[in-house]
Coordinates of C-alpha atoms and ligand atoms in Angstrom, one line a residue:
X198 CA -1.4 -4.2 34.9
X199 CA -0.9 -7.4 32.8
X200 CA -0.6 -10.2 35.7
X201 CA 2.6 -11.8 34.8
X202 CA 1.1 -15.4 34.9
X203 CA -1.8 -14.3 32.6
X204 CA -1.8 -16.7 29.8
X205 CA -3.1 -17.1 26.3
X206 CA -2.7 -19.9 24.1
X207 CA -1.0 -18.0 20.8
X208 CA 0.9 -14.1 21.6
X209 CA 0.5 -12.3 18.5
X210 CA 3.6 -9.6 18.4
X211 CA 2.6 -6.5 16.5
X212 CA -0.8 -5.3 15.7
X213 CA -0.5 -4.2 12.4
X214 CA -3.1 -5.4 9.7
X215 CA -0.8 -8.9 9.4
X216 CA -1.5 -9.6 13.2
X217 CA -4.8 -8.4 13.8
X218 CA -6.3 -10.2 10.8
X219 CA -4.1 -13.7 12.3
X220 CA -6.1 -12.6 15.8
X221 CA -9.1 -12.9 14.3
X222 CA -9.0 -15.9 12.7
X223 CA -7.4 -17.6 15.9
X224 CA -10.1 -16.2 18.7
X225 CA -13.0 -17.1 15.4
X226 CA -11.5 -20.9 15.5
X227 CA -11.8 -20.5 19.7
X228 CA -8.2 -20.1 20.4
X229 CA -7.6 -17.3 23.4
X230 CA -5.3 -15.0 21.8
X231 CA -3.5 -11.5 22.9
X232 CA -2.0 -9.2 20.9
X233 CA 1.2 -7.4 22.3
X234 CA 1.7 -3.5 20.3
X235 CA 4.1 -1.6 21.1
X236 CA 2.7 1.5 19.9
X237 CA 0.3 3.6 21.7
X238 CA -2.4 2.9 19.1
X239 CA -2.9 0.1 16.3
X240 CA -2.5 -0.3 12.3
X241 CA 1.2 0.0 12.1
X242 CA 2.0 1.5 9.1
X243 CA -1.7 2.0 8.3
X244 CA -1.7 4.9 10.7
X245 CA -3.9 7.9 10.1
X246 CA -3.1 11.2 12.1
X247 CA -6.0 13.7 12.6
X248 CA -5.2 17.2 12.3
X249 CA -7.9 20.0 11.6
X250 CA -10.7 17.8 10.6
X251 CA -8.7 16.6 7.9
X252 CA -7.3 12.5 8.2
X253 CA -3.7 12.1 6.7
X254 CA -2.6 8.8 5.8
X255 CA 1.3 7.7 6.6
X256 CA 0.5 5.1 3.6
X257 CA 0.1 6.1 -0.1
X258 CA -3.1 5.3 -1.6
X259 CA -3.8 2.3 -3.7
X260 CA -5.5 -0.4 -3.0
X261 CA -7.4 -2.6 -5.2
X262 CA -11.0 -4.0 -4.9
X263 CA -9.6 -6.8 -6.4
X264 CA -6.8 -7.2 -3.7
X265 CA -8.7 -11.1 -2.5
X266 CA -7.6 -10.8 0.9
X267 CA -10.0 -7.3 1.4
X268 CA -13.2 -9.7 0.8
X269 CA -12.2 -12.9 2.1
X270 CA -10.5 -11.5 5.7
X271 CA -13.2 -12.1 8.6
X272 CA -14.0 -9.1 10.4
X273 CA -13.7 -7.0 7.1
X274 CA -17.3 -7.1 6.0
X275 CA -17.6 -3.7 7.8
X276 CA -15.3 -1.9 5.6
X277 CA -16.2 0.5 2.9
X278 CA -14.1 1.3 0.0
X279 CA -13.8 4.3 -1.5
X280 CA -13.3 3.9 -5.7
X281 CA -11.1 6.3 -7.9
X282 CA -12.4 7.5 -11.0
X283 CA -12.0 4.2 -13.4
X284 CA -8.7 3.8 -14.6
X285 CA -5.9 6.9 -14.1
X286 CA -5.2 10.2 -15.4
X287 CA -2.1 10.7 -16.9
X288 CA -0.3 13.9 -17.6
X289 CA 2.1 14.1 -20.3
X290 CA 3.1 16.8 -22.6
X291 CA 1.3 19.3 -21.0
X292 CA -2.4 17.3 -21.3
X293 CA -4.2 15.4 -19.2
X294 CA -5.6 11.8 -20.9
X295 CA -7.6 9.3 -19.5
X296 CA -6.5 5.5 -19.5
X297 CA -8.1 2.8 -17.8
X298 CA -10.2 -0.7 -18.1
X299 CA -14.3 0.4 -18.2
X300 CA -15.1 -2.4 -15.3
X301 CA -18.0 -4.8 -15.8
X302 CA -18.6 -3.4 -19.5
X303 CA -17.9 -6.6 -22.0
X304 CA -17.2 -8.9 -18.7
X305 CA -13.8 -10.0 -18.8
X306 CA -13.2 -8.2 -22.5
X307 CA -13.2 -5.2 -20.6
X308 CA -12.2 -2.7 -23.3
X309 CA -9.7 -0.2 -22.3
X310 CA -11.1 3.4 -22.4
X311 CA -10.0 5.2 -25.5
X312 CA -6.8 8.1 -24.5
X313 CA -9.0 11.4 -24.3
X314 CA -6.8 14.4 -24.4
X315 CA -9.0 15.9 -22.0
X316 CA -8.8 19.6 -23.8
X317 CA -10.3 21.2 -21.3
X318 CA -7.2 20.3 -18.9
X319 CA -5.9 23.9 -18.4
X320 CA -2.7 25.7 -18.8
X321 CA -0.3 26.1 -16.4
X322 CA -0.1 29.6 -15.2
X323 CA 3.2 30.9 -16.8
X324 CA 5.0 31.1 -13.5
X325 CA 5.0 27.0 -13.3
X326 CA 4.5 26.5 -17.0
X327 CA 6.5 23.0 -17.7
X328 CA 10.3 23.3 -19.0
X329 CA 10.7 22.2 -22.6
X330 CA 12.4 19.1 -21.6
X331 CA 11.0 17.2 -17.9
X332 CA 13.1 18.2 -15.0
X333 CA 16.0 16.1 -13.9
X334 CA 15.6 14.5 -10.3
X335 CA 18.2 13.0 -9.1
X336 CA 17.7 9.2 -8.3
X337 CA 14.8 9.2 -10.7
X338 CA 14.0 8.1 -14.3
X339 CA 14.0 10.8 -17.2
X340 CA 12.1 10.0 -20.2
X341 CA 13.0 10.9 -23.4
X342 CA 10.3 13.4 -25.0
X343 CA 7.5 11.7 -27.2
X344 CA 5.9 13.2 -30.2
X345 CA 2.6 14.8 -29.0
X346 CA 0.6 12.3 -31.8
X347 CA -1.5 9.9 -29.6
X348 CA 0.8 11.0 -26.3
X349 CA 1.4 9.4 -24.3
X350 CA -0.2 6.1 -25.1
X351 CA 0.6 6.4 -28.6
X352 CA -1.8 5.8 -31.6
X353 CA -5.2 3.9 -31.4
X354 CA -3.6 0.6 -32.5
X355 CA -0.8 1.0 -29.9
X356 CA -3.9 1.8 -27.5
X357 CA -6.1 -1.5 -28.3
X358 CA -3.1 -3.2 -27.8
X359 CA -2.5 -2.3 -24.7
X360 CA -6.0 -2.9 -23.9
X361 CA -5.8 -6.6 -25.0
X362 CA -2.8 -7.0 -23.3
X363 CA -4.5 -6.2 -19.9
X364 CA -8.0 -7.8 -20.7
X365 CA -5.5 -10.7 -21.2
X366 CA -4.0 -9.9 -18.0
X367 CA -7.2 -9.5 -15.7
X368 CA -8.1 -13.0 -16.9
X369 CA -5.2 -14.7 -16.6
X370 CA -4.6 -17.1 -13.1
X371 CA -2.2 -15.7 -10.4
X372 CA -0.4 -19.6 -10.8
X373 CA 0.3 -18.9 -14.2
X374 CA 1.8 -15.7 -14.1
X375 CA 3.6 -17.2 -10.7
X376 CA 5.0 -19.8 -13.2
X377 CA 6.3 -16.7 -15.6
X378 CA 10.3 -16.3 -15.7
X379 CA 11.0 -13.7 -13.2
X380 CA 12.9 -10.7 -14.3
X381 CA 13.5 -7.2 -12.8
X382 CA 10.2 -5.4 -14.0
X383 CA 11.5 -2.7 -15.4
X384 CA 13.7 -5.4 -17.9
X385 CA 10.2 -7.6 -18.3
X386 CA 8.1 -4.8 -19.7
X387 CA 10.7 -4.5 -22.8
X388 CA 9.7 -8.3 -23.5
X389 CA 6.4 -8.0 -23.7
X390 CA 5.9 -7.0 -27.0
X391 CA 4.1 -3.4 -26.2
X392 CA 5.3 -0.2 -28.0
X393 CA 7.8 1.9 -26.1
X394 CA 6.2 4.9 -25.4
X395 CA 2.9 2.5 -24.1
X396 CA 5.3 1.3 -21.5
X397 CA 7.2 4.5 -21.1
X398 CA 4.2 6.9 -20.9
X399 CA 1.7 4.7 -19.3
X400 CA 3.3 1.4 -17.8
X401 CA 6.4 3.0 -15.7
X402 CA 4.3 5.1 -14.0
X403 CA 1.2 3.1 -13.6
X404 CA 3.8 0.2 -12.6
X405 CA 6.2 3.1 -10.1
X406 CA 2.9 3.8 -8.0
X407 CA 1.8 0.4 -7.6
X408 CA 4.6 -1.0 -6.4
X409 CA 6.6 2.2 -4.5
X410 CA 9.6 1.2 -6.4
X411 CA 10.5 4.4 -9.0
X412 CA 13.5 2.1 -10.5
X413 CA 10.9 -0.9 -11.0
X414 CA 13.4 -3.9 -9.7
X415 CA 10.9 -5.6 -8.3
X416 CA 9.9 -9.5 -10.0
X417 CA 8.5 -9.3 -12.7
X418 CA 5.8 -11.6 -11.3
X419 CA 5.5 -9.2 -8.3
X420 CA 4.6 -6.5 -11.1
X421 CA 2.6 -8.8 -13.0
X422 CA -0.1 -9.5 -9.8
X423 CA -0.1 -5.7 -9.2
X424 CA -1.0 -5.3 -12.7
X425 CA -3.1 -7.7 -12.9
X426 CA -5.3 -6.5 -9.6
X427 CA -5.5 -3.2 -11.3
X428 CA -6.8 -4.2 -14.6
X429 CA -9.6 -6.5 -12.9
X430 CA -10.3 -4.2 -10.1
X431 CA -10.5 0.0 -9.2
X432 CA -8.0 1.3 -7.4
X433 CA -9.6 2.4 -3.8
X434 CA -9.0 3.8 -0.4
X435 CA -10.5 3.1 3.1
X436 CA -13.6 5.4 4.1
X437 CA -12.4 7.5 7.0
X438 CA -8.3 7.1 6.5
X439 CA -6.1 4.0 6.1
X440 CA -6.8 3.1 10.1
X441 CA -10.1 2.2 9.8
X442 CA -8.5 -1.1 8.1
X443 CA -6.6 -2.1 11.3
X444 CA -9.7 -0.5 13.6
X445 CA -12.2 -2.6 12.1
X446 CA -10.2 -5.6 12.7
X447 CA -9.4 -4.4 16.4
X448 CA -13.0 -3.6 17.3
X449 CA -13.8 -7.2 16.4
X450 CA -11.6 -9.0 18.7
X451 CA -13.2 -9.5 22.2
X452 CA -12.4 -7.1 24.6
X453 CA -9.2 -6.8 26.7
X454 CA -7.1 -8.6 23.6
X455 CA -5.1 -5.8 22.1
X456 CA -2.4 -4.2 24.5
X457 CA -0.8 -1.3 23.0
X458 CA 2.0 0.6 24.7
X459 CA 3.7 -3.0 25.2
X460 CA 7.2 -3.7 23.7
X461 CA 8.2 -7.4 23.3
X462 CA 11.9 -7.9 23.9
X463 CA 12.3 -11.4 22.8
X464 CA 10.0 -14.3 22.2
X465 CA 10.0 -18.3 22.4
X466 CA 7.9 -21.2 21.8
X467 CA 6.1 -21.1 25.0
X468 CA 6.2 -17.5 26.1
X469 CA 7.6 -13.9 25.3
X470 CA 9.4 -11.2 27.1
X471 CA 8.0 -7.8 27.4
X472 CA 9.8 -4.4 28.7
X473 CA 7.1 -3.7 30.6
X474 CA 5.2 -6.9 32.0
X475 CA 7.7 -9.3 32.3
X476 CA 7.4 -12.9 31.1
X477 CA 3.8 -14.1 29.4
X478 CA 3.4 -17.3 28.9
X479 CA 1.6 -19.0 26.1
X480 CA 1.4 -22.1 23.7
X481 CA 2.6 -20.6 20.7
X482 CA 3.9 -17.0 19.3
X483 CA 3.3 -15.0 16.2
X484 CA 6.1 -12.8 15.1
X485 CA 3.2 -10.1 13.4
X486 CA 5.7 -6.7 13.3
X487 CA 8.0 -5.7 10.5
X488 CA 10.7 -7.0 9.0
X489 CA 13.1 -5.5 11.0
X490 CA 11.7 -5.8 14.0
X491 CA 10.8 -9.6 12.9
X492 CA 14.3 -10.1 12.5
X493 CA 15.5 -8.7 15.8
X494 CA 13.2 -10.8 17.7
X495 CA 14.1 -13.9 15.4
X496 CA 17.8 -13.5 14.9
X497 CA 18.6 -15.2 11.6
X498 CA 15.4 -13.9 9.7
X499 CA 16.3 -12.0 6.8
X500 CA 16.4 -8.3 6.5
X501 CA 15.3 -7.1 3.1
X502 CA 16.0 -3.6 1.3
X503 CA 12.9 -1.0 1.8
X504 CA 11.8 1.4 -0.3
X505 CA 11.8 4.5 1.3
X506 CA 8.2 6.8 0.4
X507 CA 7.0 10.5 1.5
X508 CA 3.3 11.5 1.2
X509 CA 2.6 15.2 1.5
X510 CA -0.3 16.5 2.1
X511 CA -2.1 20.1 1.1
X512 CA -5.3 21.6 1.1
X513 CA -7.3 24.1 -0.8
X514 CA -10.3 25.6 -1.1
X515 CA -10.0 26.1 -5.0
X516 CA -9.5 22.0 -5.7
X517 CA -8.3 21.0 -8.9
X518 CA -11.3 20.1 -11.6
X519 CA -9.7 16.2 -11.7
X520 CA -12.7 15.0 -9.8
X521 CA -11.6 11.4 -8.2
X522 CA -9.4 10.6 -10.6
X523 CA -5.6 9.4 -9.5
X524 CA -3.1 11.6 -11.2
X525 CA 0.2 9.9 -12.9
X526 CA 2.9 12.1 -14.8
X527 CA 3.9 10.2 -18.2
X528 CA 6.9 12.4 -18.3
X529 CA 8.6 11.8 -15.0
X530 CA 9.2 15.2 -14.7
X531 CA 9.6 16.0 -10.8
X532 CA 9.1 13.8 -7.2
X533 CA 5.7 13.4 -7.1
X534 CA 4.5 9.7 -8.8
X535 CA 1.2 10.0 -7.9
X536 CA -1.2 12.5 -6.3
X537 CA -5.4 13.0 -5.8
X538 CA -7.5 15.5 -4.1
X539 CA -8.5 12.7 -2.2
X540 CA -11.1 14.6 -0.8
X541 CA -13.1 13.6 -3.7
X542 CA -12.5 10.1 -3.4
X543 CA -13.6 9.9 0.1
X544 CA -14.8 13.4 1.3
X545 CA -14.8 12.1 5.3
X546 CA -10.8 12.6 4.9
X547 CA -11.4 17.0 5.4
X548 CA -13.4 19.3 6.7
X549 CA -16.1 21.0 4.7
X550 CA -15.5 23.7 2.3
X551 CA -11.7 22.4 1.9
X552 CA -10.3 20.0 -0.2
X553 CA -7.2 17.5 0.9
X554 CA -4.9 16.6 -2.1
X555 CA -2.3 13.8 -1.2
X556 CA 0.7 13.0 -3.3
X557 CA 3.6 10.6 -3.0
X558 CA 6.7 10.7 -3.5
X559 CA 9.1 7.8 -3.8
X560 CA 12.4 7.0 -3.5
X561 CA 14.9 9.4 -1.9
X562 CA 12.9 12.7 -1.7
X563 CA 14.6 15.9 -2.8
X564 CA 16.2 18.7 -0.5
X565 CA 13.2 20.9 -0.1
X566 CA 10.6 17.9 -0.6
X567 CA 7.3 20.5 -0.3
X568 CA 8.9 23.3 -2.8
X569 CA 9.6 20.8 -5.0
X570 CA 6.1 18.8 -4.9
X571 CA 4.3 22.0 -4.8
X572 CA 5.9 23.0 -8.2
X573 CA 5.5 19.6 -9.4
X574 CA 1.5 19.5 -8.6
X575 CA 1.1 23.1 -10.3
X576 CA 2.6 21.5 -13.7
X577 CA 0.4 18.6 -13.2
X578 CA -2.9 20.0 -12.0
X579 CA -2.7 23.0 -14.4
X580 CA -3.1 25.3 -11.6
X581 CA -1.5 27.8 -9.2
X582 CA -0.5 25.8 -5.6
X583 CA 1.3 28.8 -4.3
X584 CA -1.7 29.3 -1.5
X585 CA -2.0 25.9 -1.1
X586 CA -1.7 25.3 2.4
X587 CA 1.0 22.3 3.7
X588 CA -0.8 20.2 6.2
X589 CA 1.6 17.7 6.9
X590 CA 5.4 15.8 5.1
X591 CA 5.7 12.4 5.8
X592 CA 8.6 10.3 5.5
X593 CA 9.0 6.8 6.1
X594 CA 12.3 5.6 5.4
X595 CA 11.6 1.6 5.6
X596 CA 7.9 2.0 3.8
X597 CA 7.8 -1.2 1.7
X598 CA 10.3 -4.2 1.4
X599 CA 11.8 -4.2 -1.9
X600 CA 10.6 -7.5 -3.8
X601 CA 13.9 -8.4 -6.1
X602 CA 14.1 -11.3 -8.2
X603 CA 14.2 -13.7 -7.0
X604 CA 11.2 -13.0 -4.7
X605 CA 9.4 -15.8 -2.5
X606 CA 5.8 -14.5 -2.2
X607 CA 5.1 -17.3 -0.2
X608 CA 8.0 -17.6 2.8
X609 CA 7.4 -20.1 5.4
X610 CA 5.5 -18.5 7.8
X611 CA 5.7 -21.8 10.2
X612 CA 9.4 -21.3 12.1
X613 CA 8.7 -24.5 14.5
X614 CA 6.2 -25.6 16.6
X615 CA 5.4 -23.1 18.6
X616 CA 6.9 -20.4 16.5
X617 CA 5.1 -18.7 13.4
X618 CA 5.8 -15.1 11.8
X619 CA 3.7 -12.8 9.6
X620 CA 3.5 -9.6 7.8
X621 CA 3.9 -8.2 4.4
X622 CA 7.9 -9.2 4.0
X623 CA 6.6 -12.5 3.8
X624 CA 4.6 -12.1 1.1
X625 CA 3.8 -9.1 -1.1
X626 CA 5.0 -5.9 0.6
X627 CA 1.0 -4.6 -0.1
X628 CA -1.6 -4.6 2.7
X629 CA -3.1 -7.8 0.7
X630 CA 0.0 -9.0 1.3
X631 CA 0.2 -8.6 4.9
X632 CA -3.5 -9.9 5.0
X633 CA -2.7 -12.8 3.0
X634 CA 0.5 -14.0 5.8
X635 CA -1.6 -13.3 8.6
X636 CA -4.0 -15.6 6.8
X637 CA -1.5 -18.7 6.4
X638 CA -0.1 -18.1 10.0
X639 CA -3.3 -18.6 11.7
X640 CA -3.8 -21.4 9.0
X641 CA -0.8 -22.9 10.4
X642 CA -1.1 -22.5 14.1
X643 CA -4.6 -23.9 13.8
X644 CA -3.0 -27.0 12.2
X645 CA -0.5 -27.4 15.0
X646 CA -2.6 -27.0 18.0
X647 CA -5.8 -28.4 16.8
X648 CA -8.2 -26.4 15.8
X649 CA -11.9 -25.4 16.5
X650 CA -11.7 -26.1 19.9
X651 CA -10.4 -23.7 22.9
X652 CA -7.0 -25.2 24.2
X653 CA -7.2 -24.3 27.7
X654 CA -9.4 -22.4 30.0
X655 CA -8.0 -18.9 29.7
X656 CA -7.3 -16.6 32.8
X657 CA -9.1 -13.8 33.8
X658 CA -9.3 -11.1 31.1
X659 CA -5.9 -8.8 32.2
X660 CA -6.4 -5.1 33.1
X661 CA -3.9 -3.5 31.5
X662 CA -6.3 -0.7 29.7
X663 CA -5.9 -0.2 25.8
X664 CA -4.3 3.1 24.7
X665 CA -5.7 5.6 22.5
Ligands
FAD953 C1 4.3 5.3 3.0 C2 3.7 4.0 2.7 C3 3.0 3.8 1.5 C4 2.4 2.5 1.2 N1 1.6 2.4 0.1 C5 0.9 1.3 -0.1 C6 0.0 1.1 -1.1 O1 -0.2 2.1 -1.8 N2 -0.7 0.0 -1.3 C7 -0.4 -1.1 -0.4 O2 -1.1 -2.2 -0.6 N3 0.5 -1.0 0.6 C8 1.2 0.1 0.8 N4 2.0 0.2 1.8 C9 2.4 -1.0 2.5 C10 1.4 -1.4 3.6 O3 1.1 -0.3 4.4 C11 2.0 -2.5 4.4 O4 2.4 -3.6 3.6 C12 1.2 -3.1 5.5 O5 0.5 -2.0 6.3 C13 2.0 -3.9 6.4 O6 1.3 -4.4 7.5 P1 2.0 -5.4 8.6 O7 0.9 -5.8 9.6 O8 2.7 -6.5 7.9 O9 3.1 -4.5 9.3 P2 3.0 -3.2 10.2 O10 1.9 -2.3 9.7 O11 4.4 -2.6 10.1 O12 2.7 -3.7 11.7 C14 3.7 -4.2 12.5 C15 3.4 -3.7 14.0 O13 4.3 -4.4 14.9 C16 4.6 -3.4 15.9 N5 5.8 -3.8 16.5 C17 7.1 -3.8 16.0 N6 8.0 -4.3 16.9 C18 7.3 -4.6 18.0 C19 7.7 -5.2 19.3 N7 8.9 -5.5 19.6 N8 6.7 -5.4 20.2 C20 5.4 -5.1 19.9 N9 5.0 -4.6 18.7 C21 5.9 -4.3 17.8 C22 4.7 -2.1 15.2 O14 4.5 -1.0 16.1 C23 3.5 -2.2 14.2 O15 2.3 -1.7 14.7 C24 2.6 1.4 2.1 C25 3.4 1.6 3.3 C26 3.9 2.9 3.6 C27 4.7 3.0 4.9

């Protein structure tokens, strides 16, 4: 049991990405440091369950090699990221096409791969063969339909185009795009001068996935650094499942730091309350949980909106012939905005012989969520899912915070002496965000209580054991 005089000089609360990453930079700088999780196990939202042999993420699937936080955290050297195919598939009007920056080739000119209409993208079979017009979800976008010349990115002009404007993007500095007028992105992307069906066919979507917001109301300079990650990086996932993010960071910390299975019921500048120890005492606290949790413990903190998301997961043992290539629909046309047999991308995520295809959906998802994805995926993947097998629907109401105009990426994460909070609602509501809080937390408490030196003499290591 945790002795109820056991100190530490900084409590971390919560030990999602955000609060592990803060832990390690305290205990690196010699500050004694406990982390306090409620949960039986860590990561947060960057949970992966195991089922079958097959590891299902809670999160969707996108992060960036260019996200800075994923090279610059310490204790991440460790972690290896899996690449999609360069770029993203899009289907739209019953085709597949490839869009995407060609990393490395021309440096920073980085053409954009010319559209293929990939014509060996099957049919659907005529049981799911696409409607004439895209199907009507309610809560989501419609397009209009396009004119199959050049769909949907349009003609080879419209295309270079776009690829300038990205090329342009990659190399531009995060400050200046900070220092952009700040617009709901879905109103921004009208301004910028790019043809309509470029930004209906390929930006919406691209734009939808990245930032888990289907009605794209999120800053425009919010969009802009998503963007911009994308154009100069790949799109990636974790070897081994989102966890191994949070795990890495976990196994780094010196033994006995992490606590899981401990709820903190309130906190102060010198100690925090927990429902099942009692009072700890400490020199400082870090609020590391979500938003809503941040705010209950810190009465006064503001609550933002979320955006709700469900990932689905199936397998097969006939996978789709997309390779590891992320799958966007250009026409809109049912719940799922994004979907991979991720078991191409990272094939340690299912057992072998099978393949594991995730898709997400956002916003509110319909009635009959896996009828409706499944029916969905056949249009998209040009193939029968009817013996696809479900392995697991996951909906998480409060997934992301929504980032509306005007949006502070940079919220004080310094409350008082004494008093700090982190995690992605402070910043971007991505895991570089979260990273990037936990980052300027520890910068902060570092400042207050001196750093590079150990503050006190800490107690004996407690025994509370740390759950599974
Ligand atoms: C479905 C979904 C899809 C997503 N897709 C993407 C994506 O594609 N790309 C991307 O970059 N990001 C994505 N995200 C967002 C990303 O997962 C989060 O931004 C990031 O994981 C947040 O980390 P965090 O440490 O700030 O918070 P959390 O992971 O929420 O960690 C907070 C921790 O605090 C603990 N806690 C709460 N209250 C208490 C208490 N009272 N006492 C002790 N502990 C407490 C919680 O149990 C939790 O472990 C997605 C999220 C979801 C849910």
């Amino acid at each position: 049991m945790l002795e109820p005089a056991y100190q530490a000089d900084v409590v971390v609360v919560g030990a999602g990405v955000a609060g592990l990453s803060a832990a390690h930079r305290l205990t690196s700088a010699g500050v004694t440091t406990m982390v306090l999780e409620a949960a039986h196990g860590v990561g947060g939202r960057m949970a992966t369950e195991k089922i079958d042999g097959f590891r299902l993420d809670r999160v969707g699937q996108l992060l960036s090699t260019a996200y800075p936080e994923l090279r610059q955290t310490p204790g991440l050297g460790g972690l290896v990221l899996r690449p999609f195919a360069p770029g993203v598939l899009l289907h739209g009007d019953g085709r597949h096409h490839r869009a995407g920056l060609q990393p490395g080739a021309g440096g920073a000119r980085g053409a954009l791969h010319a559209v293929r209409a990939l014509a060996s993208a099957p049919r659907p079979p005529s049981a799911t063969r696409p409607p004439r017009r895209p199907v009507a979800v309610p809560g989501r976008q419609v397009s209009v339909p396009r004119s199959r010349s050049g769909a949907p990115l349009g003609t080879a002009v419209d295309q270079a185009r776009l690829g300038a404007a990205l090329t342009r993007l990659a190399g531009t500095p995060a400050e200046r795009l900070l220092a952009r007028p700040e617009l709901p992105a879905g109103e921004a992307l009208a301004a910028r001068g790019l043809p309509a069906r470029t930004i209906d066919g390929f930006l919406r979507p691209l734009l939808a996935a990245l930032l888990c917001d289907p009605d794209l109301t999120t800053s425009s300079r919010c969009a802009d650094l998503a963007l911009r990650s994308f154009a100069s990086g790949r799109l990636c996932v974790p070897e081994g499942g989102a966890e191994a993010l949070p795990e890495l960071l976990a196994s780094t910390l010196p033994p006995g730091s992490v606590h899981t299975g401990v709820r903190v019921t309130s906190v102060s500048t010198t100690s925090v309350t927990t429902a099942e120890h009692g009072e700890i005492r400490c020199r400082a606290v870090l609020v590391a949980t979500d938003a809503r949790a941040a705010a209950e413990l810190l009465p006064g903190l503001r609550v933002p909106d979320f955006h709700p998301v469900t990932v689905v997961h199936h397998t097969t043992d006939e996978p789709p012939a997309t390779g590891a290539s992320l799958l966007l629909d250009a026409d809109l046309g049912g719940p799922v905005a994004h979907t991979a047999v991720v078991s191409r991308v990272d094939p340690s995520r299912a057992p072998a012989g099978r393949a594991l295809v995730s898709s997400t959906v956002l916003g509110r998802p319909p009635g009959d969520v896996d009828t409706a994805v499944r029916m969905h995926l056949a249009r998209l993947y040009g193939v029968s899912t009817a013996r696809w097998e479900t392995l697991a629907v996951r909906h998480t109401a409060e997934a992301v915070p929504a980032m509306r105009p005007p949006h502070d990426l940079r919220r004080p994460v310094r409350l008082l002496a004494g008093l700090y909070v982190c995690g992605d609602h402070r910043d971007t509501s991505t895991v570089q965000g979260a990273l990037h809080s936990g980052h300027r937390a520890s910068a902060a408490i570092l400042a207050d209580l001196g750093a590079g030196r150990s503050l006190h003499v800490a107690d004996p290591v407690p025994t509370v054991p740390r759950a599974a």
